[in-house]
XYZ file of C-alpha atoms in Angstrom:
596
model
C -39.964 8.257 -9.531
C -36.852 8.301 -11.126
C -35.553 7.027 -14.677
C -37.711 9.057 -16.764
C -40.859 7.759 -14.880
C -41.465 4.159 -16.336
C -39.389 1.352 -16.208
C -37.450 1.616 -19.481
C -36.337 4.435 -18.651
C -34.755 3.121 -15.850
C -33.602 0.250 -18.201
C -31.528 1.972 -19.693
C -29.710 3.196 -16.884
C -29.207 -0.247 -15.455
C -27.243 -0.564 -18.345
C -25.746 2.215 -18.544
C -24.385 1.571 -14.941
C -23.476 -1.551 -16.049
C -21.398 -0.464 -18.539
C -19.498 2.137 -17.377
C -15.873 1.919 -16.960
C -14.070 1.355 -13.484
C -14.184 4.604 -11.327
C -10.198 5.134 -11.672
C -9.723 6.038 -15.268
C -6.390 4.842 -15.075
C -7.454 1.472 -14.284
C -7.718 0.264 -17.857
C -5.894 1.561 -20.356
C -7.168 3.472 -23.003
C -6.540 1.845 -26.473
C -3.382 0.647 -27.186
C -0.820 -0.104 -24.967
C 2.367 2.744 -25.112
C 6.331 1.554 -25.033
C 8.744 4.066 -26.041
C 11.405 2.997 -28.446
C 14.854 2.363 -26.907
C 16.147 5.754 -26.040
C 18.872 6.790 -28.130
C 22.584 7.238 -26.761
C 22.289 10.828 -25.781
C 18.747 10.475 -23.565
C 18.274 9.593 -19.874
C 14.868 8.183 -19.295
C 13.019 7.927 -16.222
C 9.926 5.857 -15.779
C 8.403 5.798 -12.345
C 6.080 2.735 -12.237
C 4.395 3.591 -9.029
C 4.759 5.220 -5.554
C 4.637 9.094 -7.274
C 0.661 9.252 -6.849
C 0.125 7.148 -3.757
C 2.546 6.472 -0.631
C 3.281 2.822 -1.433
C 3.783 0.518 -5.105
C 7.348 2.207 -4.989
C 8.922 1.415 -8.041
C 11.200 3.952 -10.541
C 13.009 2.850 -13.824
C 15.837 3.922 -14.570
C 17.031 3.840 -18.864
C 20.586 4.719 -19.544
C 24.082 3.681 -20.991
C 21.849 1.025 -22.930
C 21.164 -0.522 -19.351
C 17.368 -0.368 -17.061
C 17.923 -0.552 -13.715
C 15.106 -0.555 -11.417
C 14.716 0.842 -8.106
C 12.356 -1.061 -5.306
C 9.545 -2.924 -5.980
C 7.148 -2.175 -2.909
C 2.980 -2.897 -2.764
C 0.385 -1.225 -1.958
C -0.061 -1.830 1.954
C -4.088 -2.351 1.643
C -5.878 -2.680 -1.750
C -7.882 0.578 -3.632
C -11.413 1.397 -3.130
C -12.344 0.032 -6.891
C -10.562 -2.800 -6.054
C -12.982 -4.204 -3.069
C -11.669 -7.792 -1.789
C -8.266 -7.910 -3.317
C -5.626 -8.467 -0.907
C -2.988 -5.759 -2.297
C -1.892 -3.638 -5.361
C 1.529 -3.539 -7.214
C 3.093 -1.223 -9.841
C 2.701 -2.104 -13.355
C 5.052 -4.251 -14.404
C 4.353 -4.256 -18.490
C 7.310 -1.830 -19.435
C 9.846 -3.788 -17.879
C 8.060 -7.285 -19.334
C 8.123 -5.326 -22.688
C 11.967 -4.400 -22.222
C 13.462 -7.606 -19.839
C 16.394 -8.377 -22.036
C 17.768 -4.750 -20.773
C 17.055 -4.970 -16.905
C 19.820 -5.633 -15.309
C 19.486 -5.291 -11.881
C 16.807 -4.094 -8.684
C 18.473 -1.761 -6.126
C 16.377 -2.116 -2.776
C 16.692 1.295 -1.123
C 15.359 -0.509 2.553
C 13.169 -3.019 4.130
C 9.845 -1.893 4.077
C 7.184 -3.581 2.237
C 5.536 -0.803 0.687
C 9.732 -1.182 -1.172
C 10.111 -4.887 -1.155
C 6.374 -5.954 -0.911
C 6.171 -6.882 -4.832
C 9.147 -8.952 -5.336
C 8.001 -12.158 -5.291
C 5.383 -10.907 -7.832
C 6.872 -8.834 -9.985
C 10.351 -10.031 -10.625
C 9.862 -13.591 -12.181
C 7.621 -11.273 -14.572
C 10.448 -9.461 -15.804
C 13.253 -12.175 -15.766
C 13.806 -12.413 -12.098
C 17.168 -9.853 -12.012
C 19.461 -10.056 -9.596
C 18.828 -7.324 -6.899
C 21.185 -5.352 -5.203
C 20.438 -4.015 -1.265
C 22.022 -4.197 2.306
C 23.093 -7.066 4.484
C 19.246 -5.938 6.667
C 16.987 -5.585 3.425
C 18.237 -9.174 2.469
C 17.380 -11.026 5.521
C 13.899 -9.376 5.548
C 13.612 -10.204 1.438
C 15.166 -13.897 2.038
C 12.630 -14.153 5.141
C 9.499 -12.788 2.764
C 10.349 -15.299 0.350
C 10.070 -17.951 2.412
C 6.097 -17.271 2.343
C 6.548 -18.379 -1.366
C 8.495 -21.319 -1.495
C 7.474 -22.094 -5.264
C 8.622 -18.384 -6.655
C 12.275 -18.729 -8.032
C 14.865 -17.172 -5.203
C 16.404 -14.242 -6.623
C 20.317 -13.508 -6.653
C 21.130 -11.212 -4.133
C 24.331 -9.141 -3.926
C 25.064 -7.317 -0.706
C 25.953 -3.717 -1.014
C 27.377 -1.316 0.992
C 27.579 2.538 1.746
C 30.910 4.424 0.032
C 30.764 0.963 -2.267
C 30.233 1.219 -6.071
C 29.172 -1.581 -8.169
C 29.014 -2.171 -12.101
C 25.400 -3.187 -13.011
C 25.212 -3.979 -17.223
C 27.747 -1.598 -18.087
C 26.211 1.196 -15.047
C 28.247 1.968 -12.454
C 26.157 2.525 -9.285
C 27.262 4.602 -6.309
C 25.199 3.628 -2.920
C 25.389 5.839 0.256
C 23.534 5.680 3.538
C 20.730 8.014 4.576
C 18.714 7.824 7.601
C 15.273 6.204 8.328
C 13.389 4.927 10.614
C 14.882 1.367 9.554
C 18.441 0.322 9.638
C 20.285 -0.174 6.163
C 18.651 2.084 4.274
C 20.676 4.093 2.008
C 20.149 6.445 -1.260
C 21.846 5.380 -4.767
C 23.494 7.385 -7.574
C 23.667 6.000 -11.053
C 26.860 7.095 -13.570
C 25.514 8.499 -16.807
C 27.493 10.102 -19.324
C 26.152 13.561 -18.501
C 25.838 13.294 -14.902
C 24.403 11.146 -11.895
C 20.794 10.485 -11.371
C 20.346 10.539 -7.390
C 17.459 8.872 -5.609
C 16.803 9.166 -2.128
C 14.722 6.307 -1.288
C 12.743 7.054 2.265
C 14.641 9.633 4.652
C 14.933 12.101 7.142
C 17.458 14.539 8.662
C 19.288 13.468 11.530
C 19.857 16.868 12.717
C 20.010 19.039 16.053
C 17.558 21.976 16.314
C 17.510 22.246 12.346
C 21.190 21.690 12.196
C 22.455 18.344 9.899
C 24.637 16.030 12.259
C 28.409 15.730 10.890
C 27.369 12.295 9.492
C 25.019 14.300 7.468
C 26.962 16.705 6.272
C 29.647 14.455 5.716
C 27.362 11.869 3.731
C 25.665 14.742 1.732
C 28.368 17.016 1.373
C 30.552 14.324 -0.905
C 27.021 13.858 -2.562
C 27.083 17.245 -4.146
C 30.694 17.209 -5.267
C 29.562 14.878 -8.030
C 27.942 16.141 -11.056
C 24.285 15.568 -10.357
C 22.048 15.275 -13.388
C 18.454 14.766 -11.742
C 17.323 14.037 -8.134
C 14.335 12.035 -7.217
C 13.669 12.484 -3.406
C 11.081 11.403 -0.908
C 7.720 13.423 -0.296
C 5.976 11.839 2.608
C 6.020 14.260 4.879
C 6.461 17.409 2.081
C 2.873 18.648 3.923
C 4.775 19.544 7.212
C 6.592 22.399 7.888
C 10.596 22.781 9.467
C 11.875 19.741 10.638
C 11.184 16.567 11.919
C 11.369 15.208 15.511
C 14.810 13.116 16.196
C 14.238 9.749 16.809
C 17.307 10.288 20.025
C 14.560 12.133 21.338
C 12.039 9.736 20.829
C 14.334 7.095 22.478
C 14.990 9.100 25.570
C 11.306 9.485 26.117
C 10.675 5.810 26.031
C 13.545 5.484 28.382
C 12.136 7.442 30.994
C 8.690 6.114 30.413
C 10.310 2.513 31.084
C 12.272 3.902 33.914
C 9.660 5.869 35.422
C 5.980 3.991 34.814
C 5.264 1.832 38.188
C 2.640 -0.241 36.319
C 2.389 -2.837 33.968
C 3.780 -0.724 30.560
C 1.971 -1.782 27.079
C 4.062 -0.315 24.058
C 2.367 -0.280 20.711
C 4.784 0.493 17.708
C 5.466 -0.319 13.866
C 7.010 -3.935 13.611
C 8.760 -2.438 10.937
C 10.391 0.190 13.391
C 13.850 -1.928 14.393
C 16.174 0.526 16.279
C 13.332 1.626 18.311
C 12.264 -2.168 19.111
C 15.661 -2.563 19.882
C 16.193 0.460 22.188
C 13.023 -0.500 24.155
C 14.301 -3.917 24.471
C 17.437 -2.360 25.448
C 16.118 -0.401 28.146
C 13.726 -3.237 29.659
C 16.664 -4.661 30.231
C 18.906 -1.958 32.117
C 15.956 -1.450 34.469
C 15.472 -5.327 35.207
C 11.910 -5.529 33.455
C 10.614 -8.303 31.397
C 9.765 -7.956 27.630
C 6.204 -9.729 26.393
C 6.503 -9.607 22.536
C 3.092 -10.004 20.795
C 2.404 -10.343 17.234
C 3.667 -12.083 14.808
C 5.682 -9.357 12.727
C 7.226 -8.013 16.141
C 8.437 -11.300 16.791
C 9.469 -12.197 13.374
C 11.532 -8.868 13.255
C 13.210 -9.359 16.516
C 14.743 -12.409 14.904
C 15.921 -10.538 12.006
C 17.470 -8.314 14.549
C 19.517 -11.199 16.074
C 20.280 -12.511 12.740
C 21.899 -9.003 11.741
C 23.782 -8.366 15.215
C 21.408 -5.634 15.823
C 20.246 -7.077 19.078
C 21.861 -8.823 21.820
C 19.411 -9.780 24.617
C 20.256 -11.824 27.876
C 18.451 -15.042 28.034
C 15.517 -14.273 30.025
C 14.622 -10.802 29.009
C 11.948 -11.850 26.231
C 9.387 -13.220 28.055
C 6.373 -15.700 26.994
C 2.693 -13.908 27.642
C 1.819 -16.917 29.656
C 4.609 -16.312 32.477
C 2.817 -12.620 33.076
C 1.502 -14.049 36.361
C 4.884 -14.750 37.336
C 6.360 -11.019 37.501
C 5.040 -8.043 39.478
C 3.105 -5.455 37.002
C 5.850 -2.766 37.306
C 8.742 -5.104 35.654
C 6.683 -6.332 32.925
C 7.059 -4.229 29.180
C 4.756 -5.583 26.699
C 5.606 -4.851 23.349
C 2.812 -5.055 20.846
C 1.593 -4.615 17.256
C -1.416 -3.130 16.574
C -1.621 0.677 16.954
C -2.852 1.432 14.000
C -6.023 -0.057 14.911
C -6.135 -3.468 12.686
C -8.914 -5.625 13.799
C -6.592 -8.730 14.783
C -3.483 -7.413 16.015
C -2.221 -7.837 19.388
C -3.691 -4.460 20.786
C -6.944 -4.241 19.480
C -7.597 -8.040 20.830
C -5.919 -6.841 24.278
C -8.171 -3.910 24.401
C -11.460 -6.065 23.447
C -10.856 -8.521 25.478
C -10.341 -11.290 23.063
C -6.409 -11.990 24.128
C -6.260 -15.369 25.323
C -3.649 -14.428 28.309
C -3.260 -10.664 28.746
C -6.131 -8.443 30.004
C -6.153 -4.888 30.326
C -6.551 -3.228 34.224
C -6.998 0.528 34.904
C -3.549 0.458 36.111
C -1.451 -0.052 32.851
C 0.119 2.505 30.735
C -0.708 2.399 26.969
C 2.184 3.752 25.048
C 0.814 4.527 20.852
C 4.891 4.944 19.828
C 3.585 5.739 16.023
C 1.389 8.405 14.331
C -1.706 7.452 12.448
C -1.125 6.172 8.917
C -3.590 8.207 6.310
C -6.703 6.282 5.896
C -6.332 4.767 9.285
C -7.772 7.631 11.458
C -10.952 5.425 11.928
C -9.760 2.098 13.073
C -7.183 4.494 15.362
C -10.013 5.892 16.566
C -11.910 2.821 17.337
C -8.773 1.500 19.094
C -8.177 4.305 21.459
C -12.168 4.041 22.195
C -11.681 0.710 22.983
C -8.195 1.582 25.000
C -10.513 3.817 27.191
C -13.063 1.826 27.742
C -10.580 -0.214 30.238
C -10.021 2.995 32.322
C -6.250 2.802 31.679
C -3.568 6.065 30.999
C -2.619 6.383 27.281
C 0.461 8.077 26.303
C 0.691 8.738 22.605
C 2.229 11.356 20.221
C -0.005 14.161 20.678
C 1.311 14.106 23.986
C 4.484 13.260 24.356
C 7.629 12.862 21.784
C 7.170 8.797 22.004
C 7.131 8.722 18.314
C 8.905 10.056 15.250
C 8.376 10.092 11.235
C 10.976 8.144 9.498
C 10.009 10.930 6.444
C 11.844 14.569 6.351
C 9.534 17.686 6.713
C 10.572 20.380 4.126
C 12.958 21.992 6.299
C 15.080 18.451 5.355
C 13.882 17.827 1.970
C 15.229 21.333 1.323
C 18.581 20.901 2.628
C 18.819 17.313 0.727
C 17.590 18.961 -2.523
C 20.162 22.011 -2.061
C 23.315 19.558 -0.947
C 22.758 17.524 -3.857
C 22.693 20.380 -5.988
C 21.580 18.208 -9.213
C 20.497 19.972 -12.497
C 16.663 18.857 -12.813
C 14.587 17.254 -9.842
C 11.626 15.193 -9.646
C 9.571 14.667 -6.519
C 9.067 11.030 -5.428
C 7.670 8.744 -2.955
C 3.811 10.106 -2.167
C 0.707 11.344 -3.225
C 0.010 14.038 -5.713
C -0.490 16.773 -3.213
C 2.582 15.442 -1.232
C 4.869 15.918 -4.474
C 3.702 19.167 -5.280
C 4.112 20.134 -1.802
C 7.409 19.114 -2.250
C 8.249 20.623 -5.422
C 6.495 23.762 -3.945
C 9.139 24.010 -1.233
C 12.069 23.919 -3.677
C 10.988 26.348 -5.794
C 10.271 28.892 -3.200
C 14.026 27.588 -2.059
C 15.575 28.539 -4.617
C 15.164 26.140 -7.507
C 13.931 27.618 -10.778
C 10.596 25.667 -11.799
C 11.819 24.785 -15.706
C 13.630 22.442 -13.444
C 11.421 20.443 -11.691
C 9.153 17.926 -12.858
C 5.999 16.526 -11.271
C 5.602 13.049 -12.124
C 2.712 10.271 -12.605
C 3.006 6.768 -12.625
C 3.566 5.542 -15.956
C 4.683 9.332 -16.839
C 8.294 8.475 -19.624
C 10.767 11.441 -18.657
C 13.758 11.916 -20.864
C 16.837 13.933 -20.347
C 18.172 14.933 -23.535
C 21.866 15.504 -24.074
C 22.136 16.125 -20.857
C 20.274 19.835 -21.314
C 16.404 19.696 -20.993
C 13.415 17.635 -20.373
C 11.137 16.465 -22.324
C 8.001 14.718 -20.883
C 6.264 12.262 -23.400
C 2.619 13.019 -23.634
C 1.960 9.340 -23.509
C 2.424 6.844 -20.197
C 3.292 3.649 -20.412
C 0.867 0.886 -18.478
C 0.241 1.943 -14.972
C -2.926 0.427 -14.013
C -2.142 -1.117 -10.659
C -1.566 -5.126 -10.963
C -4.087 -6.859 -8.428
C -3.140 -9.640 -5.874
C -5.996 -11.151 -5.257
C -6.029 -14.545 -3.793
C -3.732 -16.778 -6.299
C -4.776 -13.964 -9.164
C -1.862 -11.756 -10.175
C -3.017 -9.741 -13.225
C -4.344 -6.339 -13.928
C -7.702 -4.490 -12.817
C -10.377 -6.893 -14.038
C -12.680 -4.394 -14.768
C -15.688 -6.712 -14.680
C -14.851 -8.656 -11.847
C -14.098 -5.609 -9.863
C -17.120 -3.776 -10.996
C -19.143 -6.964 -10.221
C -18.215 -6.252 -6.343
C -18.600 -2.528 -6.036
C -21.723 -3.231 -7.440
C -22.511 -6.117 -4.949
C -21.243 -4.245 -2.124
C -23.421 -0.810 -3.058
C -26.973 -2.517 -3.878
C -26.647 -6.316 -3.417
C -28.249 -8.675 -5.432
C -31.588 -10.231 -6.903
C -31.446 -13.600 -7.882
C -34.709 -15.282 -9.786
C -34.926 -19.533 -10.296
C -37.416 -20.043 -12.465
C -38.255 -23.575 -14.511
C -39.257 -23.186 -18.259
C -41.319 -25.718 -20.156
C -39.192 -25.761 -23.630
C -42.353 -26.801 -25.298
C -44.312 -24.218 -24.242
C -42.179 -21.490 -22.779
C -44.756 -21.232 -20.092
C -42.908 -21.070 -16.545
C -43.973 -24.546 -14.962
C -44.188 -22.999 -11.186
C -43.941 -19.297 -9.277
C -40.243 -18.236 -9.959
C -38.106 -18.234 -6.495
C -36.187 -15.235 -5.348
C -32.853 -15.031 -3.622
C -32.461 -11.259 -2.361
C -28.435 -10.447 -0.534
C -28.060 -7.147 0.615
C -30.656 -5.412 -1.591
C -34.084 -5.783 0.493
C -35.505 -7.415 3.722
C -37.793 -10.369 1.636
C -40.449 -10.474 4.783
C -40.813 -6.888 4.643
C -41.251 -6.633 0.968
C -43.574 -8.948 0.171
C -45.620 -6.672 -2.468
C -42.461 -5.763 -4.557
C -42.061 -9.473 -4.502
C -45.345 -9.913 -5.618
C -45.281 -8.125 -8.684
C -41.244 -9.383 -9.523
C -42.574 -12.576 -10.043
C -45.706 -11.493 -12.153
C -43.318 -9.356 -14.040
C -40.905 -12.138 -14.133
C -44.042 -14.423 -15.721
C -45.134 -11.736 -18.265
C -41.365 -11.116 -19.329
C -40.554 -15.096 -19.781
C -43.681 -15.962 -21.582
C -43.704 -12.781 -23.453
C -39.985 -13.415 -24.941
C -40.766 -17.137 -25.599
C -43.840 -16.400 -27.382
C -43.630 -18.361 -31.318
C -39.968 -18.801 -30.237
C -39.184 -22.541 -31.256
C -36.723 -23.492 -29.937
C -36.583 -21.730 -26.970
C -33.797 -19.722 -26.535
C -32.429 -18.885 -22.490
C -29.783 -17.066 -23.390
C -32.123 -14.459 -24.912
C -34.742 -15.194 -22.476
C -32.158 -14.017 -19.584
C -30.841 -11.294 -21.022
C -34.274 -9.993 -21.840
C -35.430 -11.162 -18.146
C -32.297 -9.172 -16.516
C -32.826 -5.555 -18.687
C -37.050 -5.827 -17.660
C -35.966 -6.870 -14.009
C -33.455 -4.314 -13.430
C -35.468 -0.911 -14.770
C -38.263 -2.570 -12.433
C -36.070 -2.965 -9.238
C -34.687 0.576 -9.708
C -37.840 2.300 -10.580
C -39.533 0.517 -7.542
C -36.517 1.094 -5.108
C -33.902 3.475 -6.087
C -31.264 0.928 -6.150
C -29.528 -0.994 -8.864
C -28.831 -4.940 -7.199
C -27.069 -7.061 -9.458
C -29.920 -9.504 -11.331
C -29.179 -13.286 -12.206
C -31.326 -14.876 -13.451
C -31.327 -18.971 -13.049
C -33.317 -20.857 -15.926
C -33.728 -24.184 -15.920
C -34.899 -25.489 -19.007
C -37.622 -28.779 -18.739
């Protein structure tokens, strides 16, 4: 038996469960709130708000000249574990509340949501600034906004690479970098003792290890400037050398399209433009038709049109009901879905749940992406399923039909060395992924006084231009929760109330009281979800409601008038040490009195 033997000791454990904080102990902040005065004329301050512990929430601060600027304001793609049933997380947004009358502008580094996920959340919370971002990025913002039409539209100004714009009194420099979406570029912010540099997502577009001339051309008037600190992506910081061109990529999908005599299935990120367009591209050179399936892919193309990215022939984009119309070998079906999530177009293919395309054991499944972290099991479940309809599968283990749109250290190296800035902070990733990163570096070359590995919420100030000085304090960085219409931070009790729910289930006991007497006027029902089978536990049942008898009568006893609030919290303590002692498991207990 556990809890000490008896059922108080057990008690007691109920509530200590009960009580215990959230199991992220950044979740709720510990006393008060922390905002750093203003910074005085002589500091840079960097505040990165999110994406420097997680890949995703992207958001970085930046405090100078008098002026905030902000840099991306991404989500969370799927919500945290202590967070069960809440559609998506976003940085912390309390700083910039806290200092609104100084932001004066959002650069968008690219399109991707885990960078422009949180705007229509998190800007009208901080004055709704104007934001600053490539002809691409806007279309995709204007086009997320249009999911909510009651959020005010925020002023966008179109930026582009080589330009240099005045935000407050800051004069920002933007310049292109590449990534596995078009538009994306870096940005450099004027301060009086040097820039401060931030990547946003890239890679190398390089040859065997060597930088194209675009690079070097791009990055080599970089690192004329004086470069005060450098915040740079760390996705891929874990992997070795360099990354895998995405030319390559591209001529590997070429020849499969060329080459494949069957029906071809390709299964790539929406969010992956210049490859949709390339496939779509090629389709077309060979005379094959292109099925588009899921809503994002389709969504995207259109984007693609919009920005002159894509000119298709009328006729090439096919509707999935006109399949039967073509032979197998001219039909290239382009598909969401290959990272396994339950409704997408390739997991309902491969189930059989599509209501016009059905796999045969002659297609060719093309997976053109890598598996996301934390996705290994649905991937796994999809290429199960894939199988299961004796088909060939082609995917990046096998063949170079996908590439990372994130530099391996052989390119974050080069960047960091190009840019040649003073201090540097790793960005854009987990822990481990940063101090890969910063790892790398230092074993490159850069002395470690220099570097600074960040958390979100962690207040970084450059003073006079000479040294760092990290404030022991963060300011708010408990991830803001969308759930449903509910924008707000971690609610500790709600979210406990569902980790518990999910782990033990619940007990629920109806009982009616006489007020009189106290006495329970009939057996107390039970409601049991997810804690145990009721027809197989009919003795534990049998002494709940005896206990639940004793308990109620016991706590009404000379109590006039009868008080339920007591009763129930009495009732709930007694029930719970019981439950646990009998069962090993701690279900959430609500009690229902009904007073007659």
């Amino acid at each position: 038996m556990r809890g000490g033997g008896r059922p108080g000791g057990a008690s007691r454990r109920i509530q200590r469960i009960l009580r215990r904080p959230a199991a992220n102990p950044r979740s709720r902040p510990q006393g008060a709130d922390y905002y750093p005065a203003t910074p005085a004329a002589n500091i840079v301050r960097i505040v990165p708000l999110g994406g420097v512990e997680e890949v995703g929430r992207n958001m970085v601060a930046v405090d100078a000249n008098g002026d905030i600027i902000v840099f991306d304001a991404g989500f969370h793609f799927k919500a945290e574990d202590d967070a069960p049933g809440a559609d998506y997380t976003l940085p912390n947004s309390r700083y910039l509340e806290k200092n609104q009358d100084r932001v004066r502008g959002v650069v968008i580094t690219h399109a991707h949501l885990d960078h422009i996920g949180g705007i229509p959340f998190l800007l009208p919370r901080f004055g709704n600034p104007p934001i600053y971002t490539r002809s691409l990025t806007s279309l995709m913002i204007k086009r997320r906004q249009e999911e909510y039409p009651d959020v005010p539209k925020p002023e966008i100004v179109i930026v582009e690479p080589g330009q240099s714009v005045t935000i407050g009194s800051t004069k920002v420099k933007f310049f292109p970098v590449t990534h596995s979406i078009p538009d994306s570029m870096g940005a450099s912010l004027e301060t009086p003792y040097g820039n401060v540099v931030l990547s946003g997502d890239l890679k190398l577009e390089h040859e065997d290890g060597v930088a194209s001339e675009k690079e070097q051309k791009v990055w080599g008037e970089l690192g004329k400037d004086k470069n005060l600190f450098f915040i740079a992506d760390s996705t891929n910081a874990e992997r070795d050398g360099f990354s895998i061109p995405e030319k390559r990529v591209q001529q590997t999908l070429d020849e499969i399209i060329k080459t494949v005599s069957s029906r071809l299935i390709i299964g790539t990120f929406a969010s992956q433009f210049e490859r949709m367009v390339r496939i779509i591209e090629s389709a077309e050179k060979y005379g094959k038709k292109v099925v588009t399936e899921g809503r994002s892919i389709r969504n995207n193309i259109e984007v693609a049109e919009l920005a002159g990215l894509l000119k298709v022939a009328k006729g090439t984009i096919i509707p999935a009901q006109d399949i039967p119309n073509y032979p197998p070998d001219k039909l290239v079906v382009l598909a969401t879905g290959a990272q396994g999530e339950e409704f997408a177009a390739l997991m309902r293919i491969a189930t059989k749940q599509h209501k016009y395309i059905t796999f045969n054991e002659r297609d060719t499944v093309v997976l053109s992406s890598s598996v996301i972290p934390g996705n290994e099991t649905s991937v796994q479940k999809l290429k199960d399923n894939l199988y299961r309809n004796r088909l060939t599968i082609i995917h990046y283990r096998s063949s170079d039909v996908h590439s990372t749109g994130h530099g391996n250290t052989g390119e974050l190296v080069w960047f960091n060395k190009q840019v040649n800035s003073k201090f540097f902070m790793p960005g854009y990733g987990y822990y481990s992924m940063t101090a890969s990163h910063a790892k790398a570096v230092e074993q490159a070359g850069r002395p470690r006084d220099t570097i600074v590995i960040a958390d979100n919420g962690s207040v970084i100030d450059i003073v006079d231009g000479k040294r760092l000085e990290v404030h022991k304090q963060k300011v708010p960085s408990a991830p803001l929760i969308v759930d449903g219409f509910t924008i707000g931070s971690l609610q500790e009790v709600v979210m406990r109330d569902r980790q518990m729910l999910a782990k033990d289930g619940m007990f629920v006991i109806i009982a009616s009281v006489n007020l009189k007497t106290g006495k329970l006027r009939k057996s107390p029902d039970i409601i049991s979800r997810g804690f145990v089978y009721l027809r197989e536990s009919q003795n534990l049942l049998n002494e709940a409601r005896l206990l639940i008898k004793k308990t109620i009568e016991d706590s009404t006893h000379n109590m006039n008038p009868v008080d339920l609030d007591y009763v129930k919290n009495n009732l709930t303590d007694v029930l719970a040490g019981f439950l646990f002692a009998r069962t090993n498991k701690a279900p959430m207990v609500i009690p229902v009195l009904i007073g007659m």
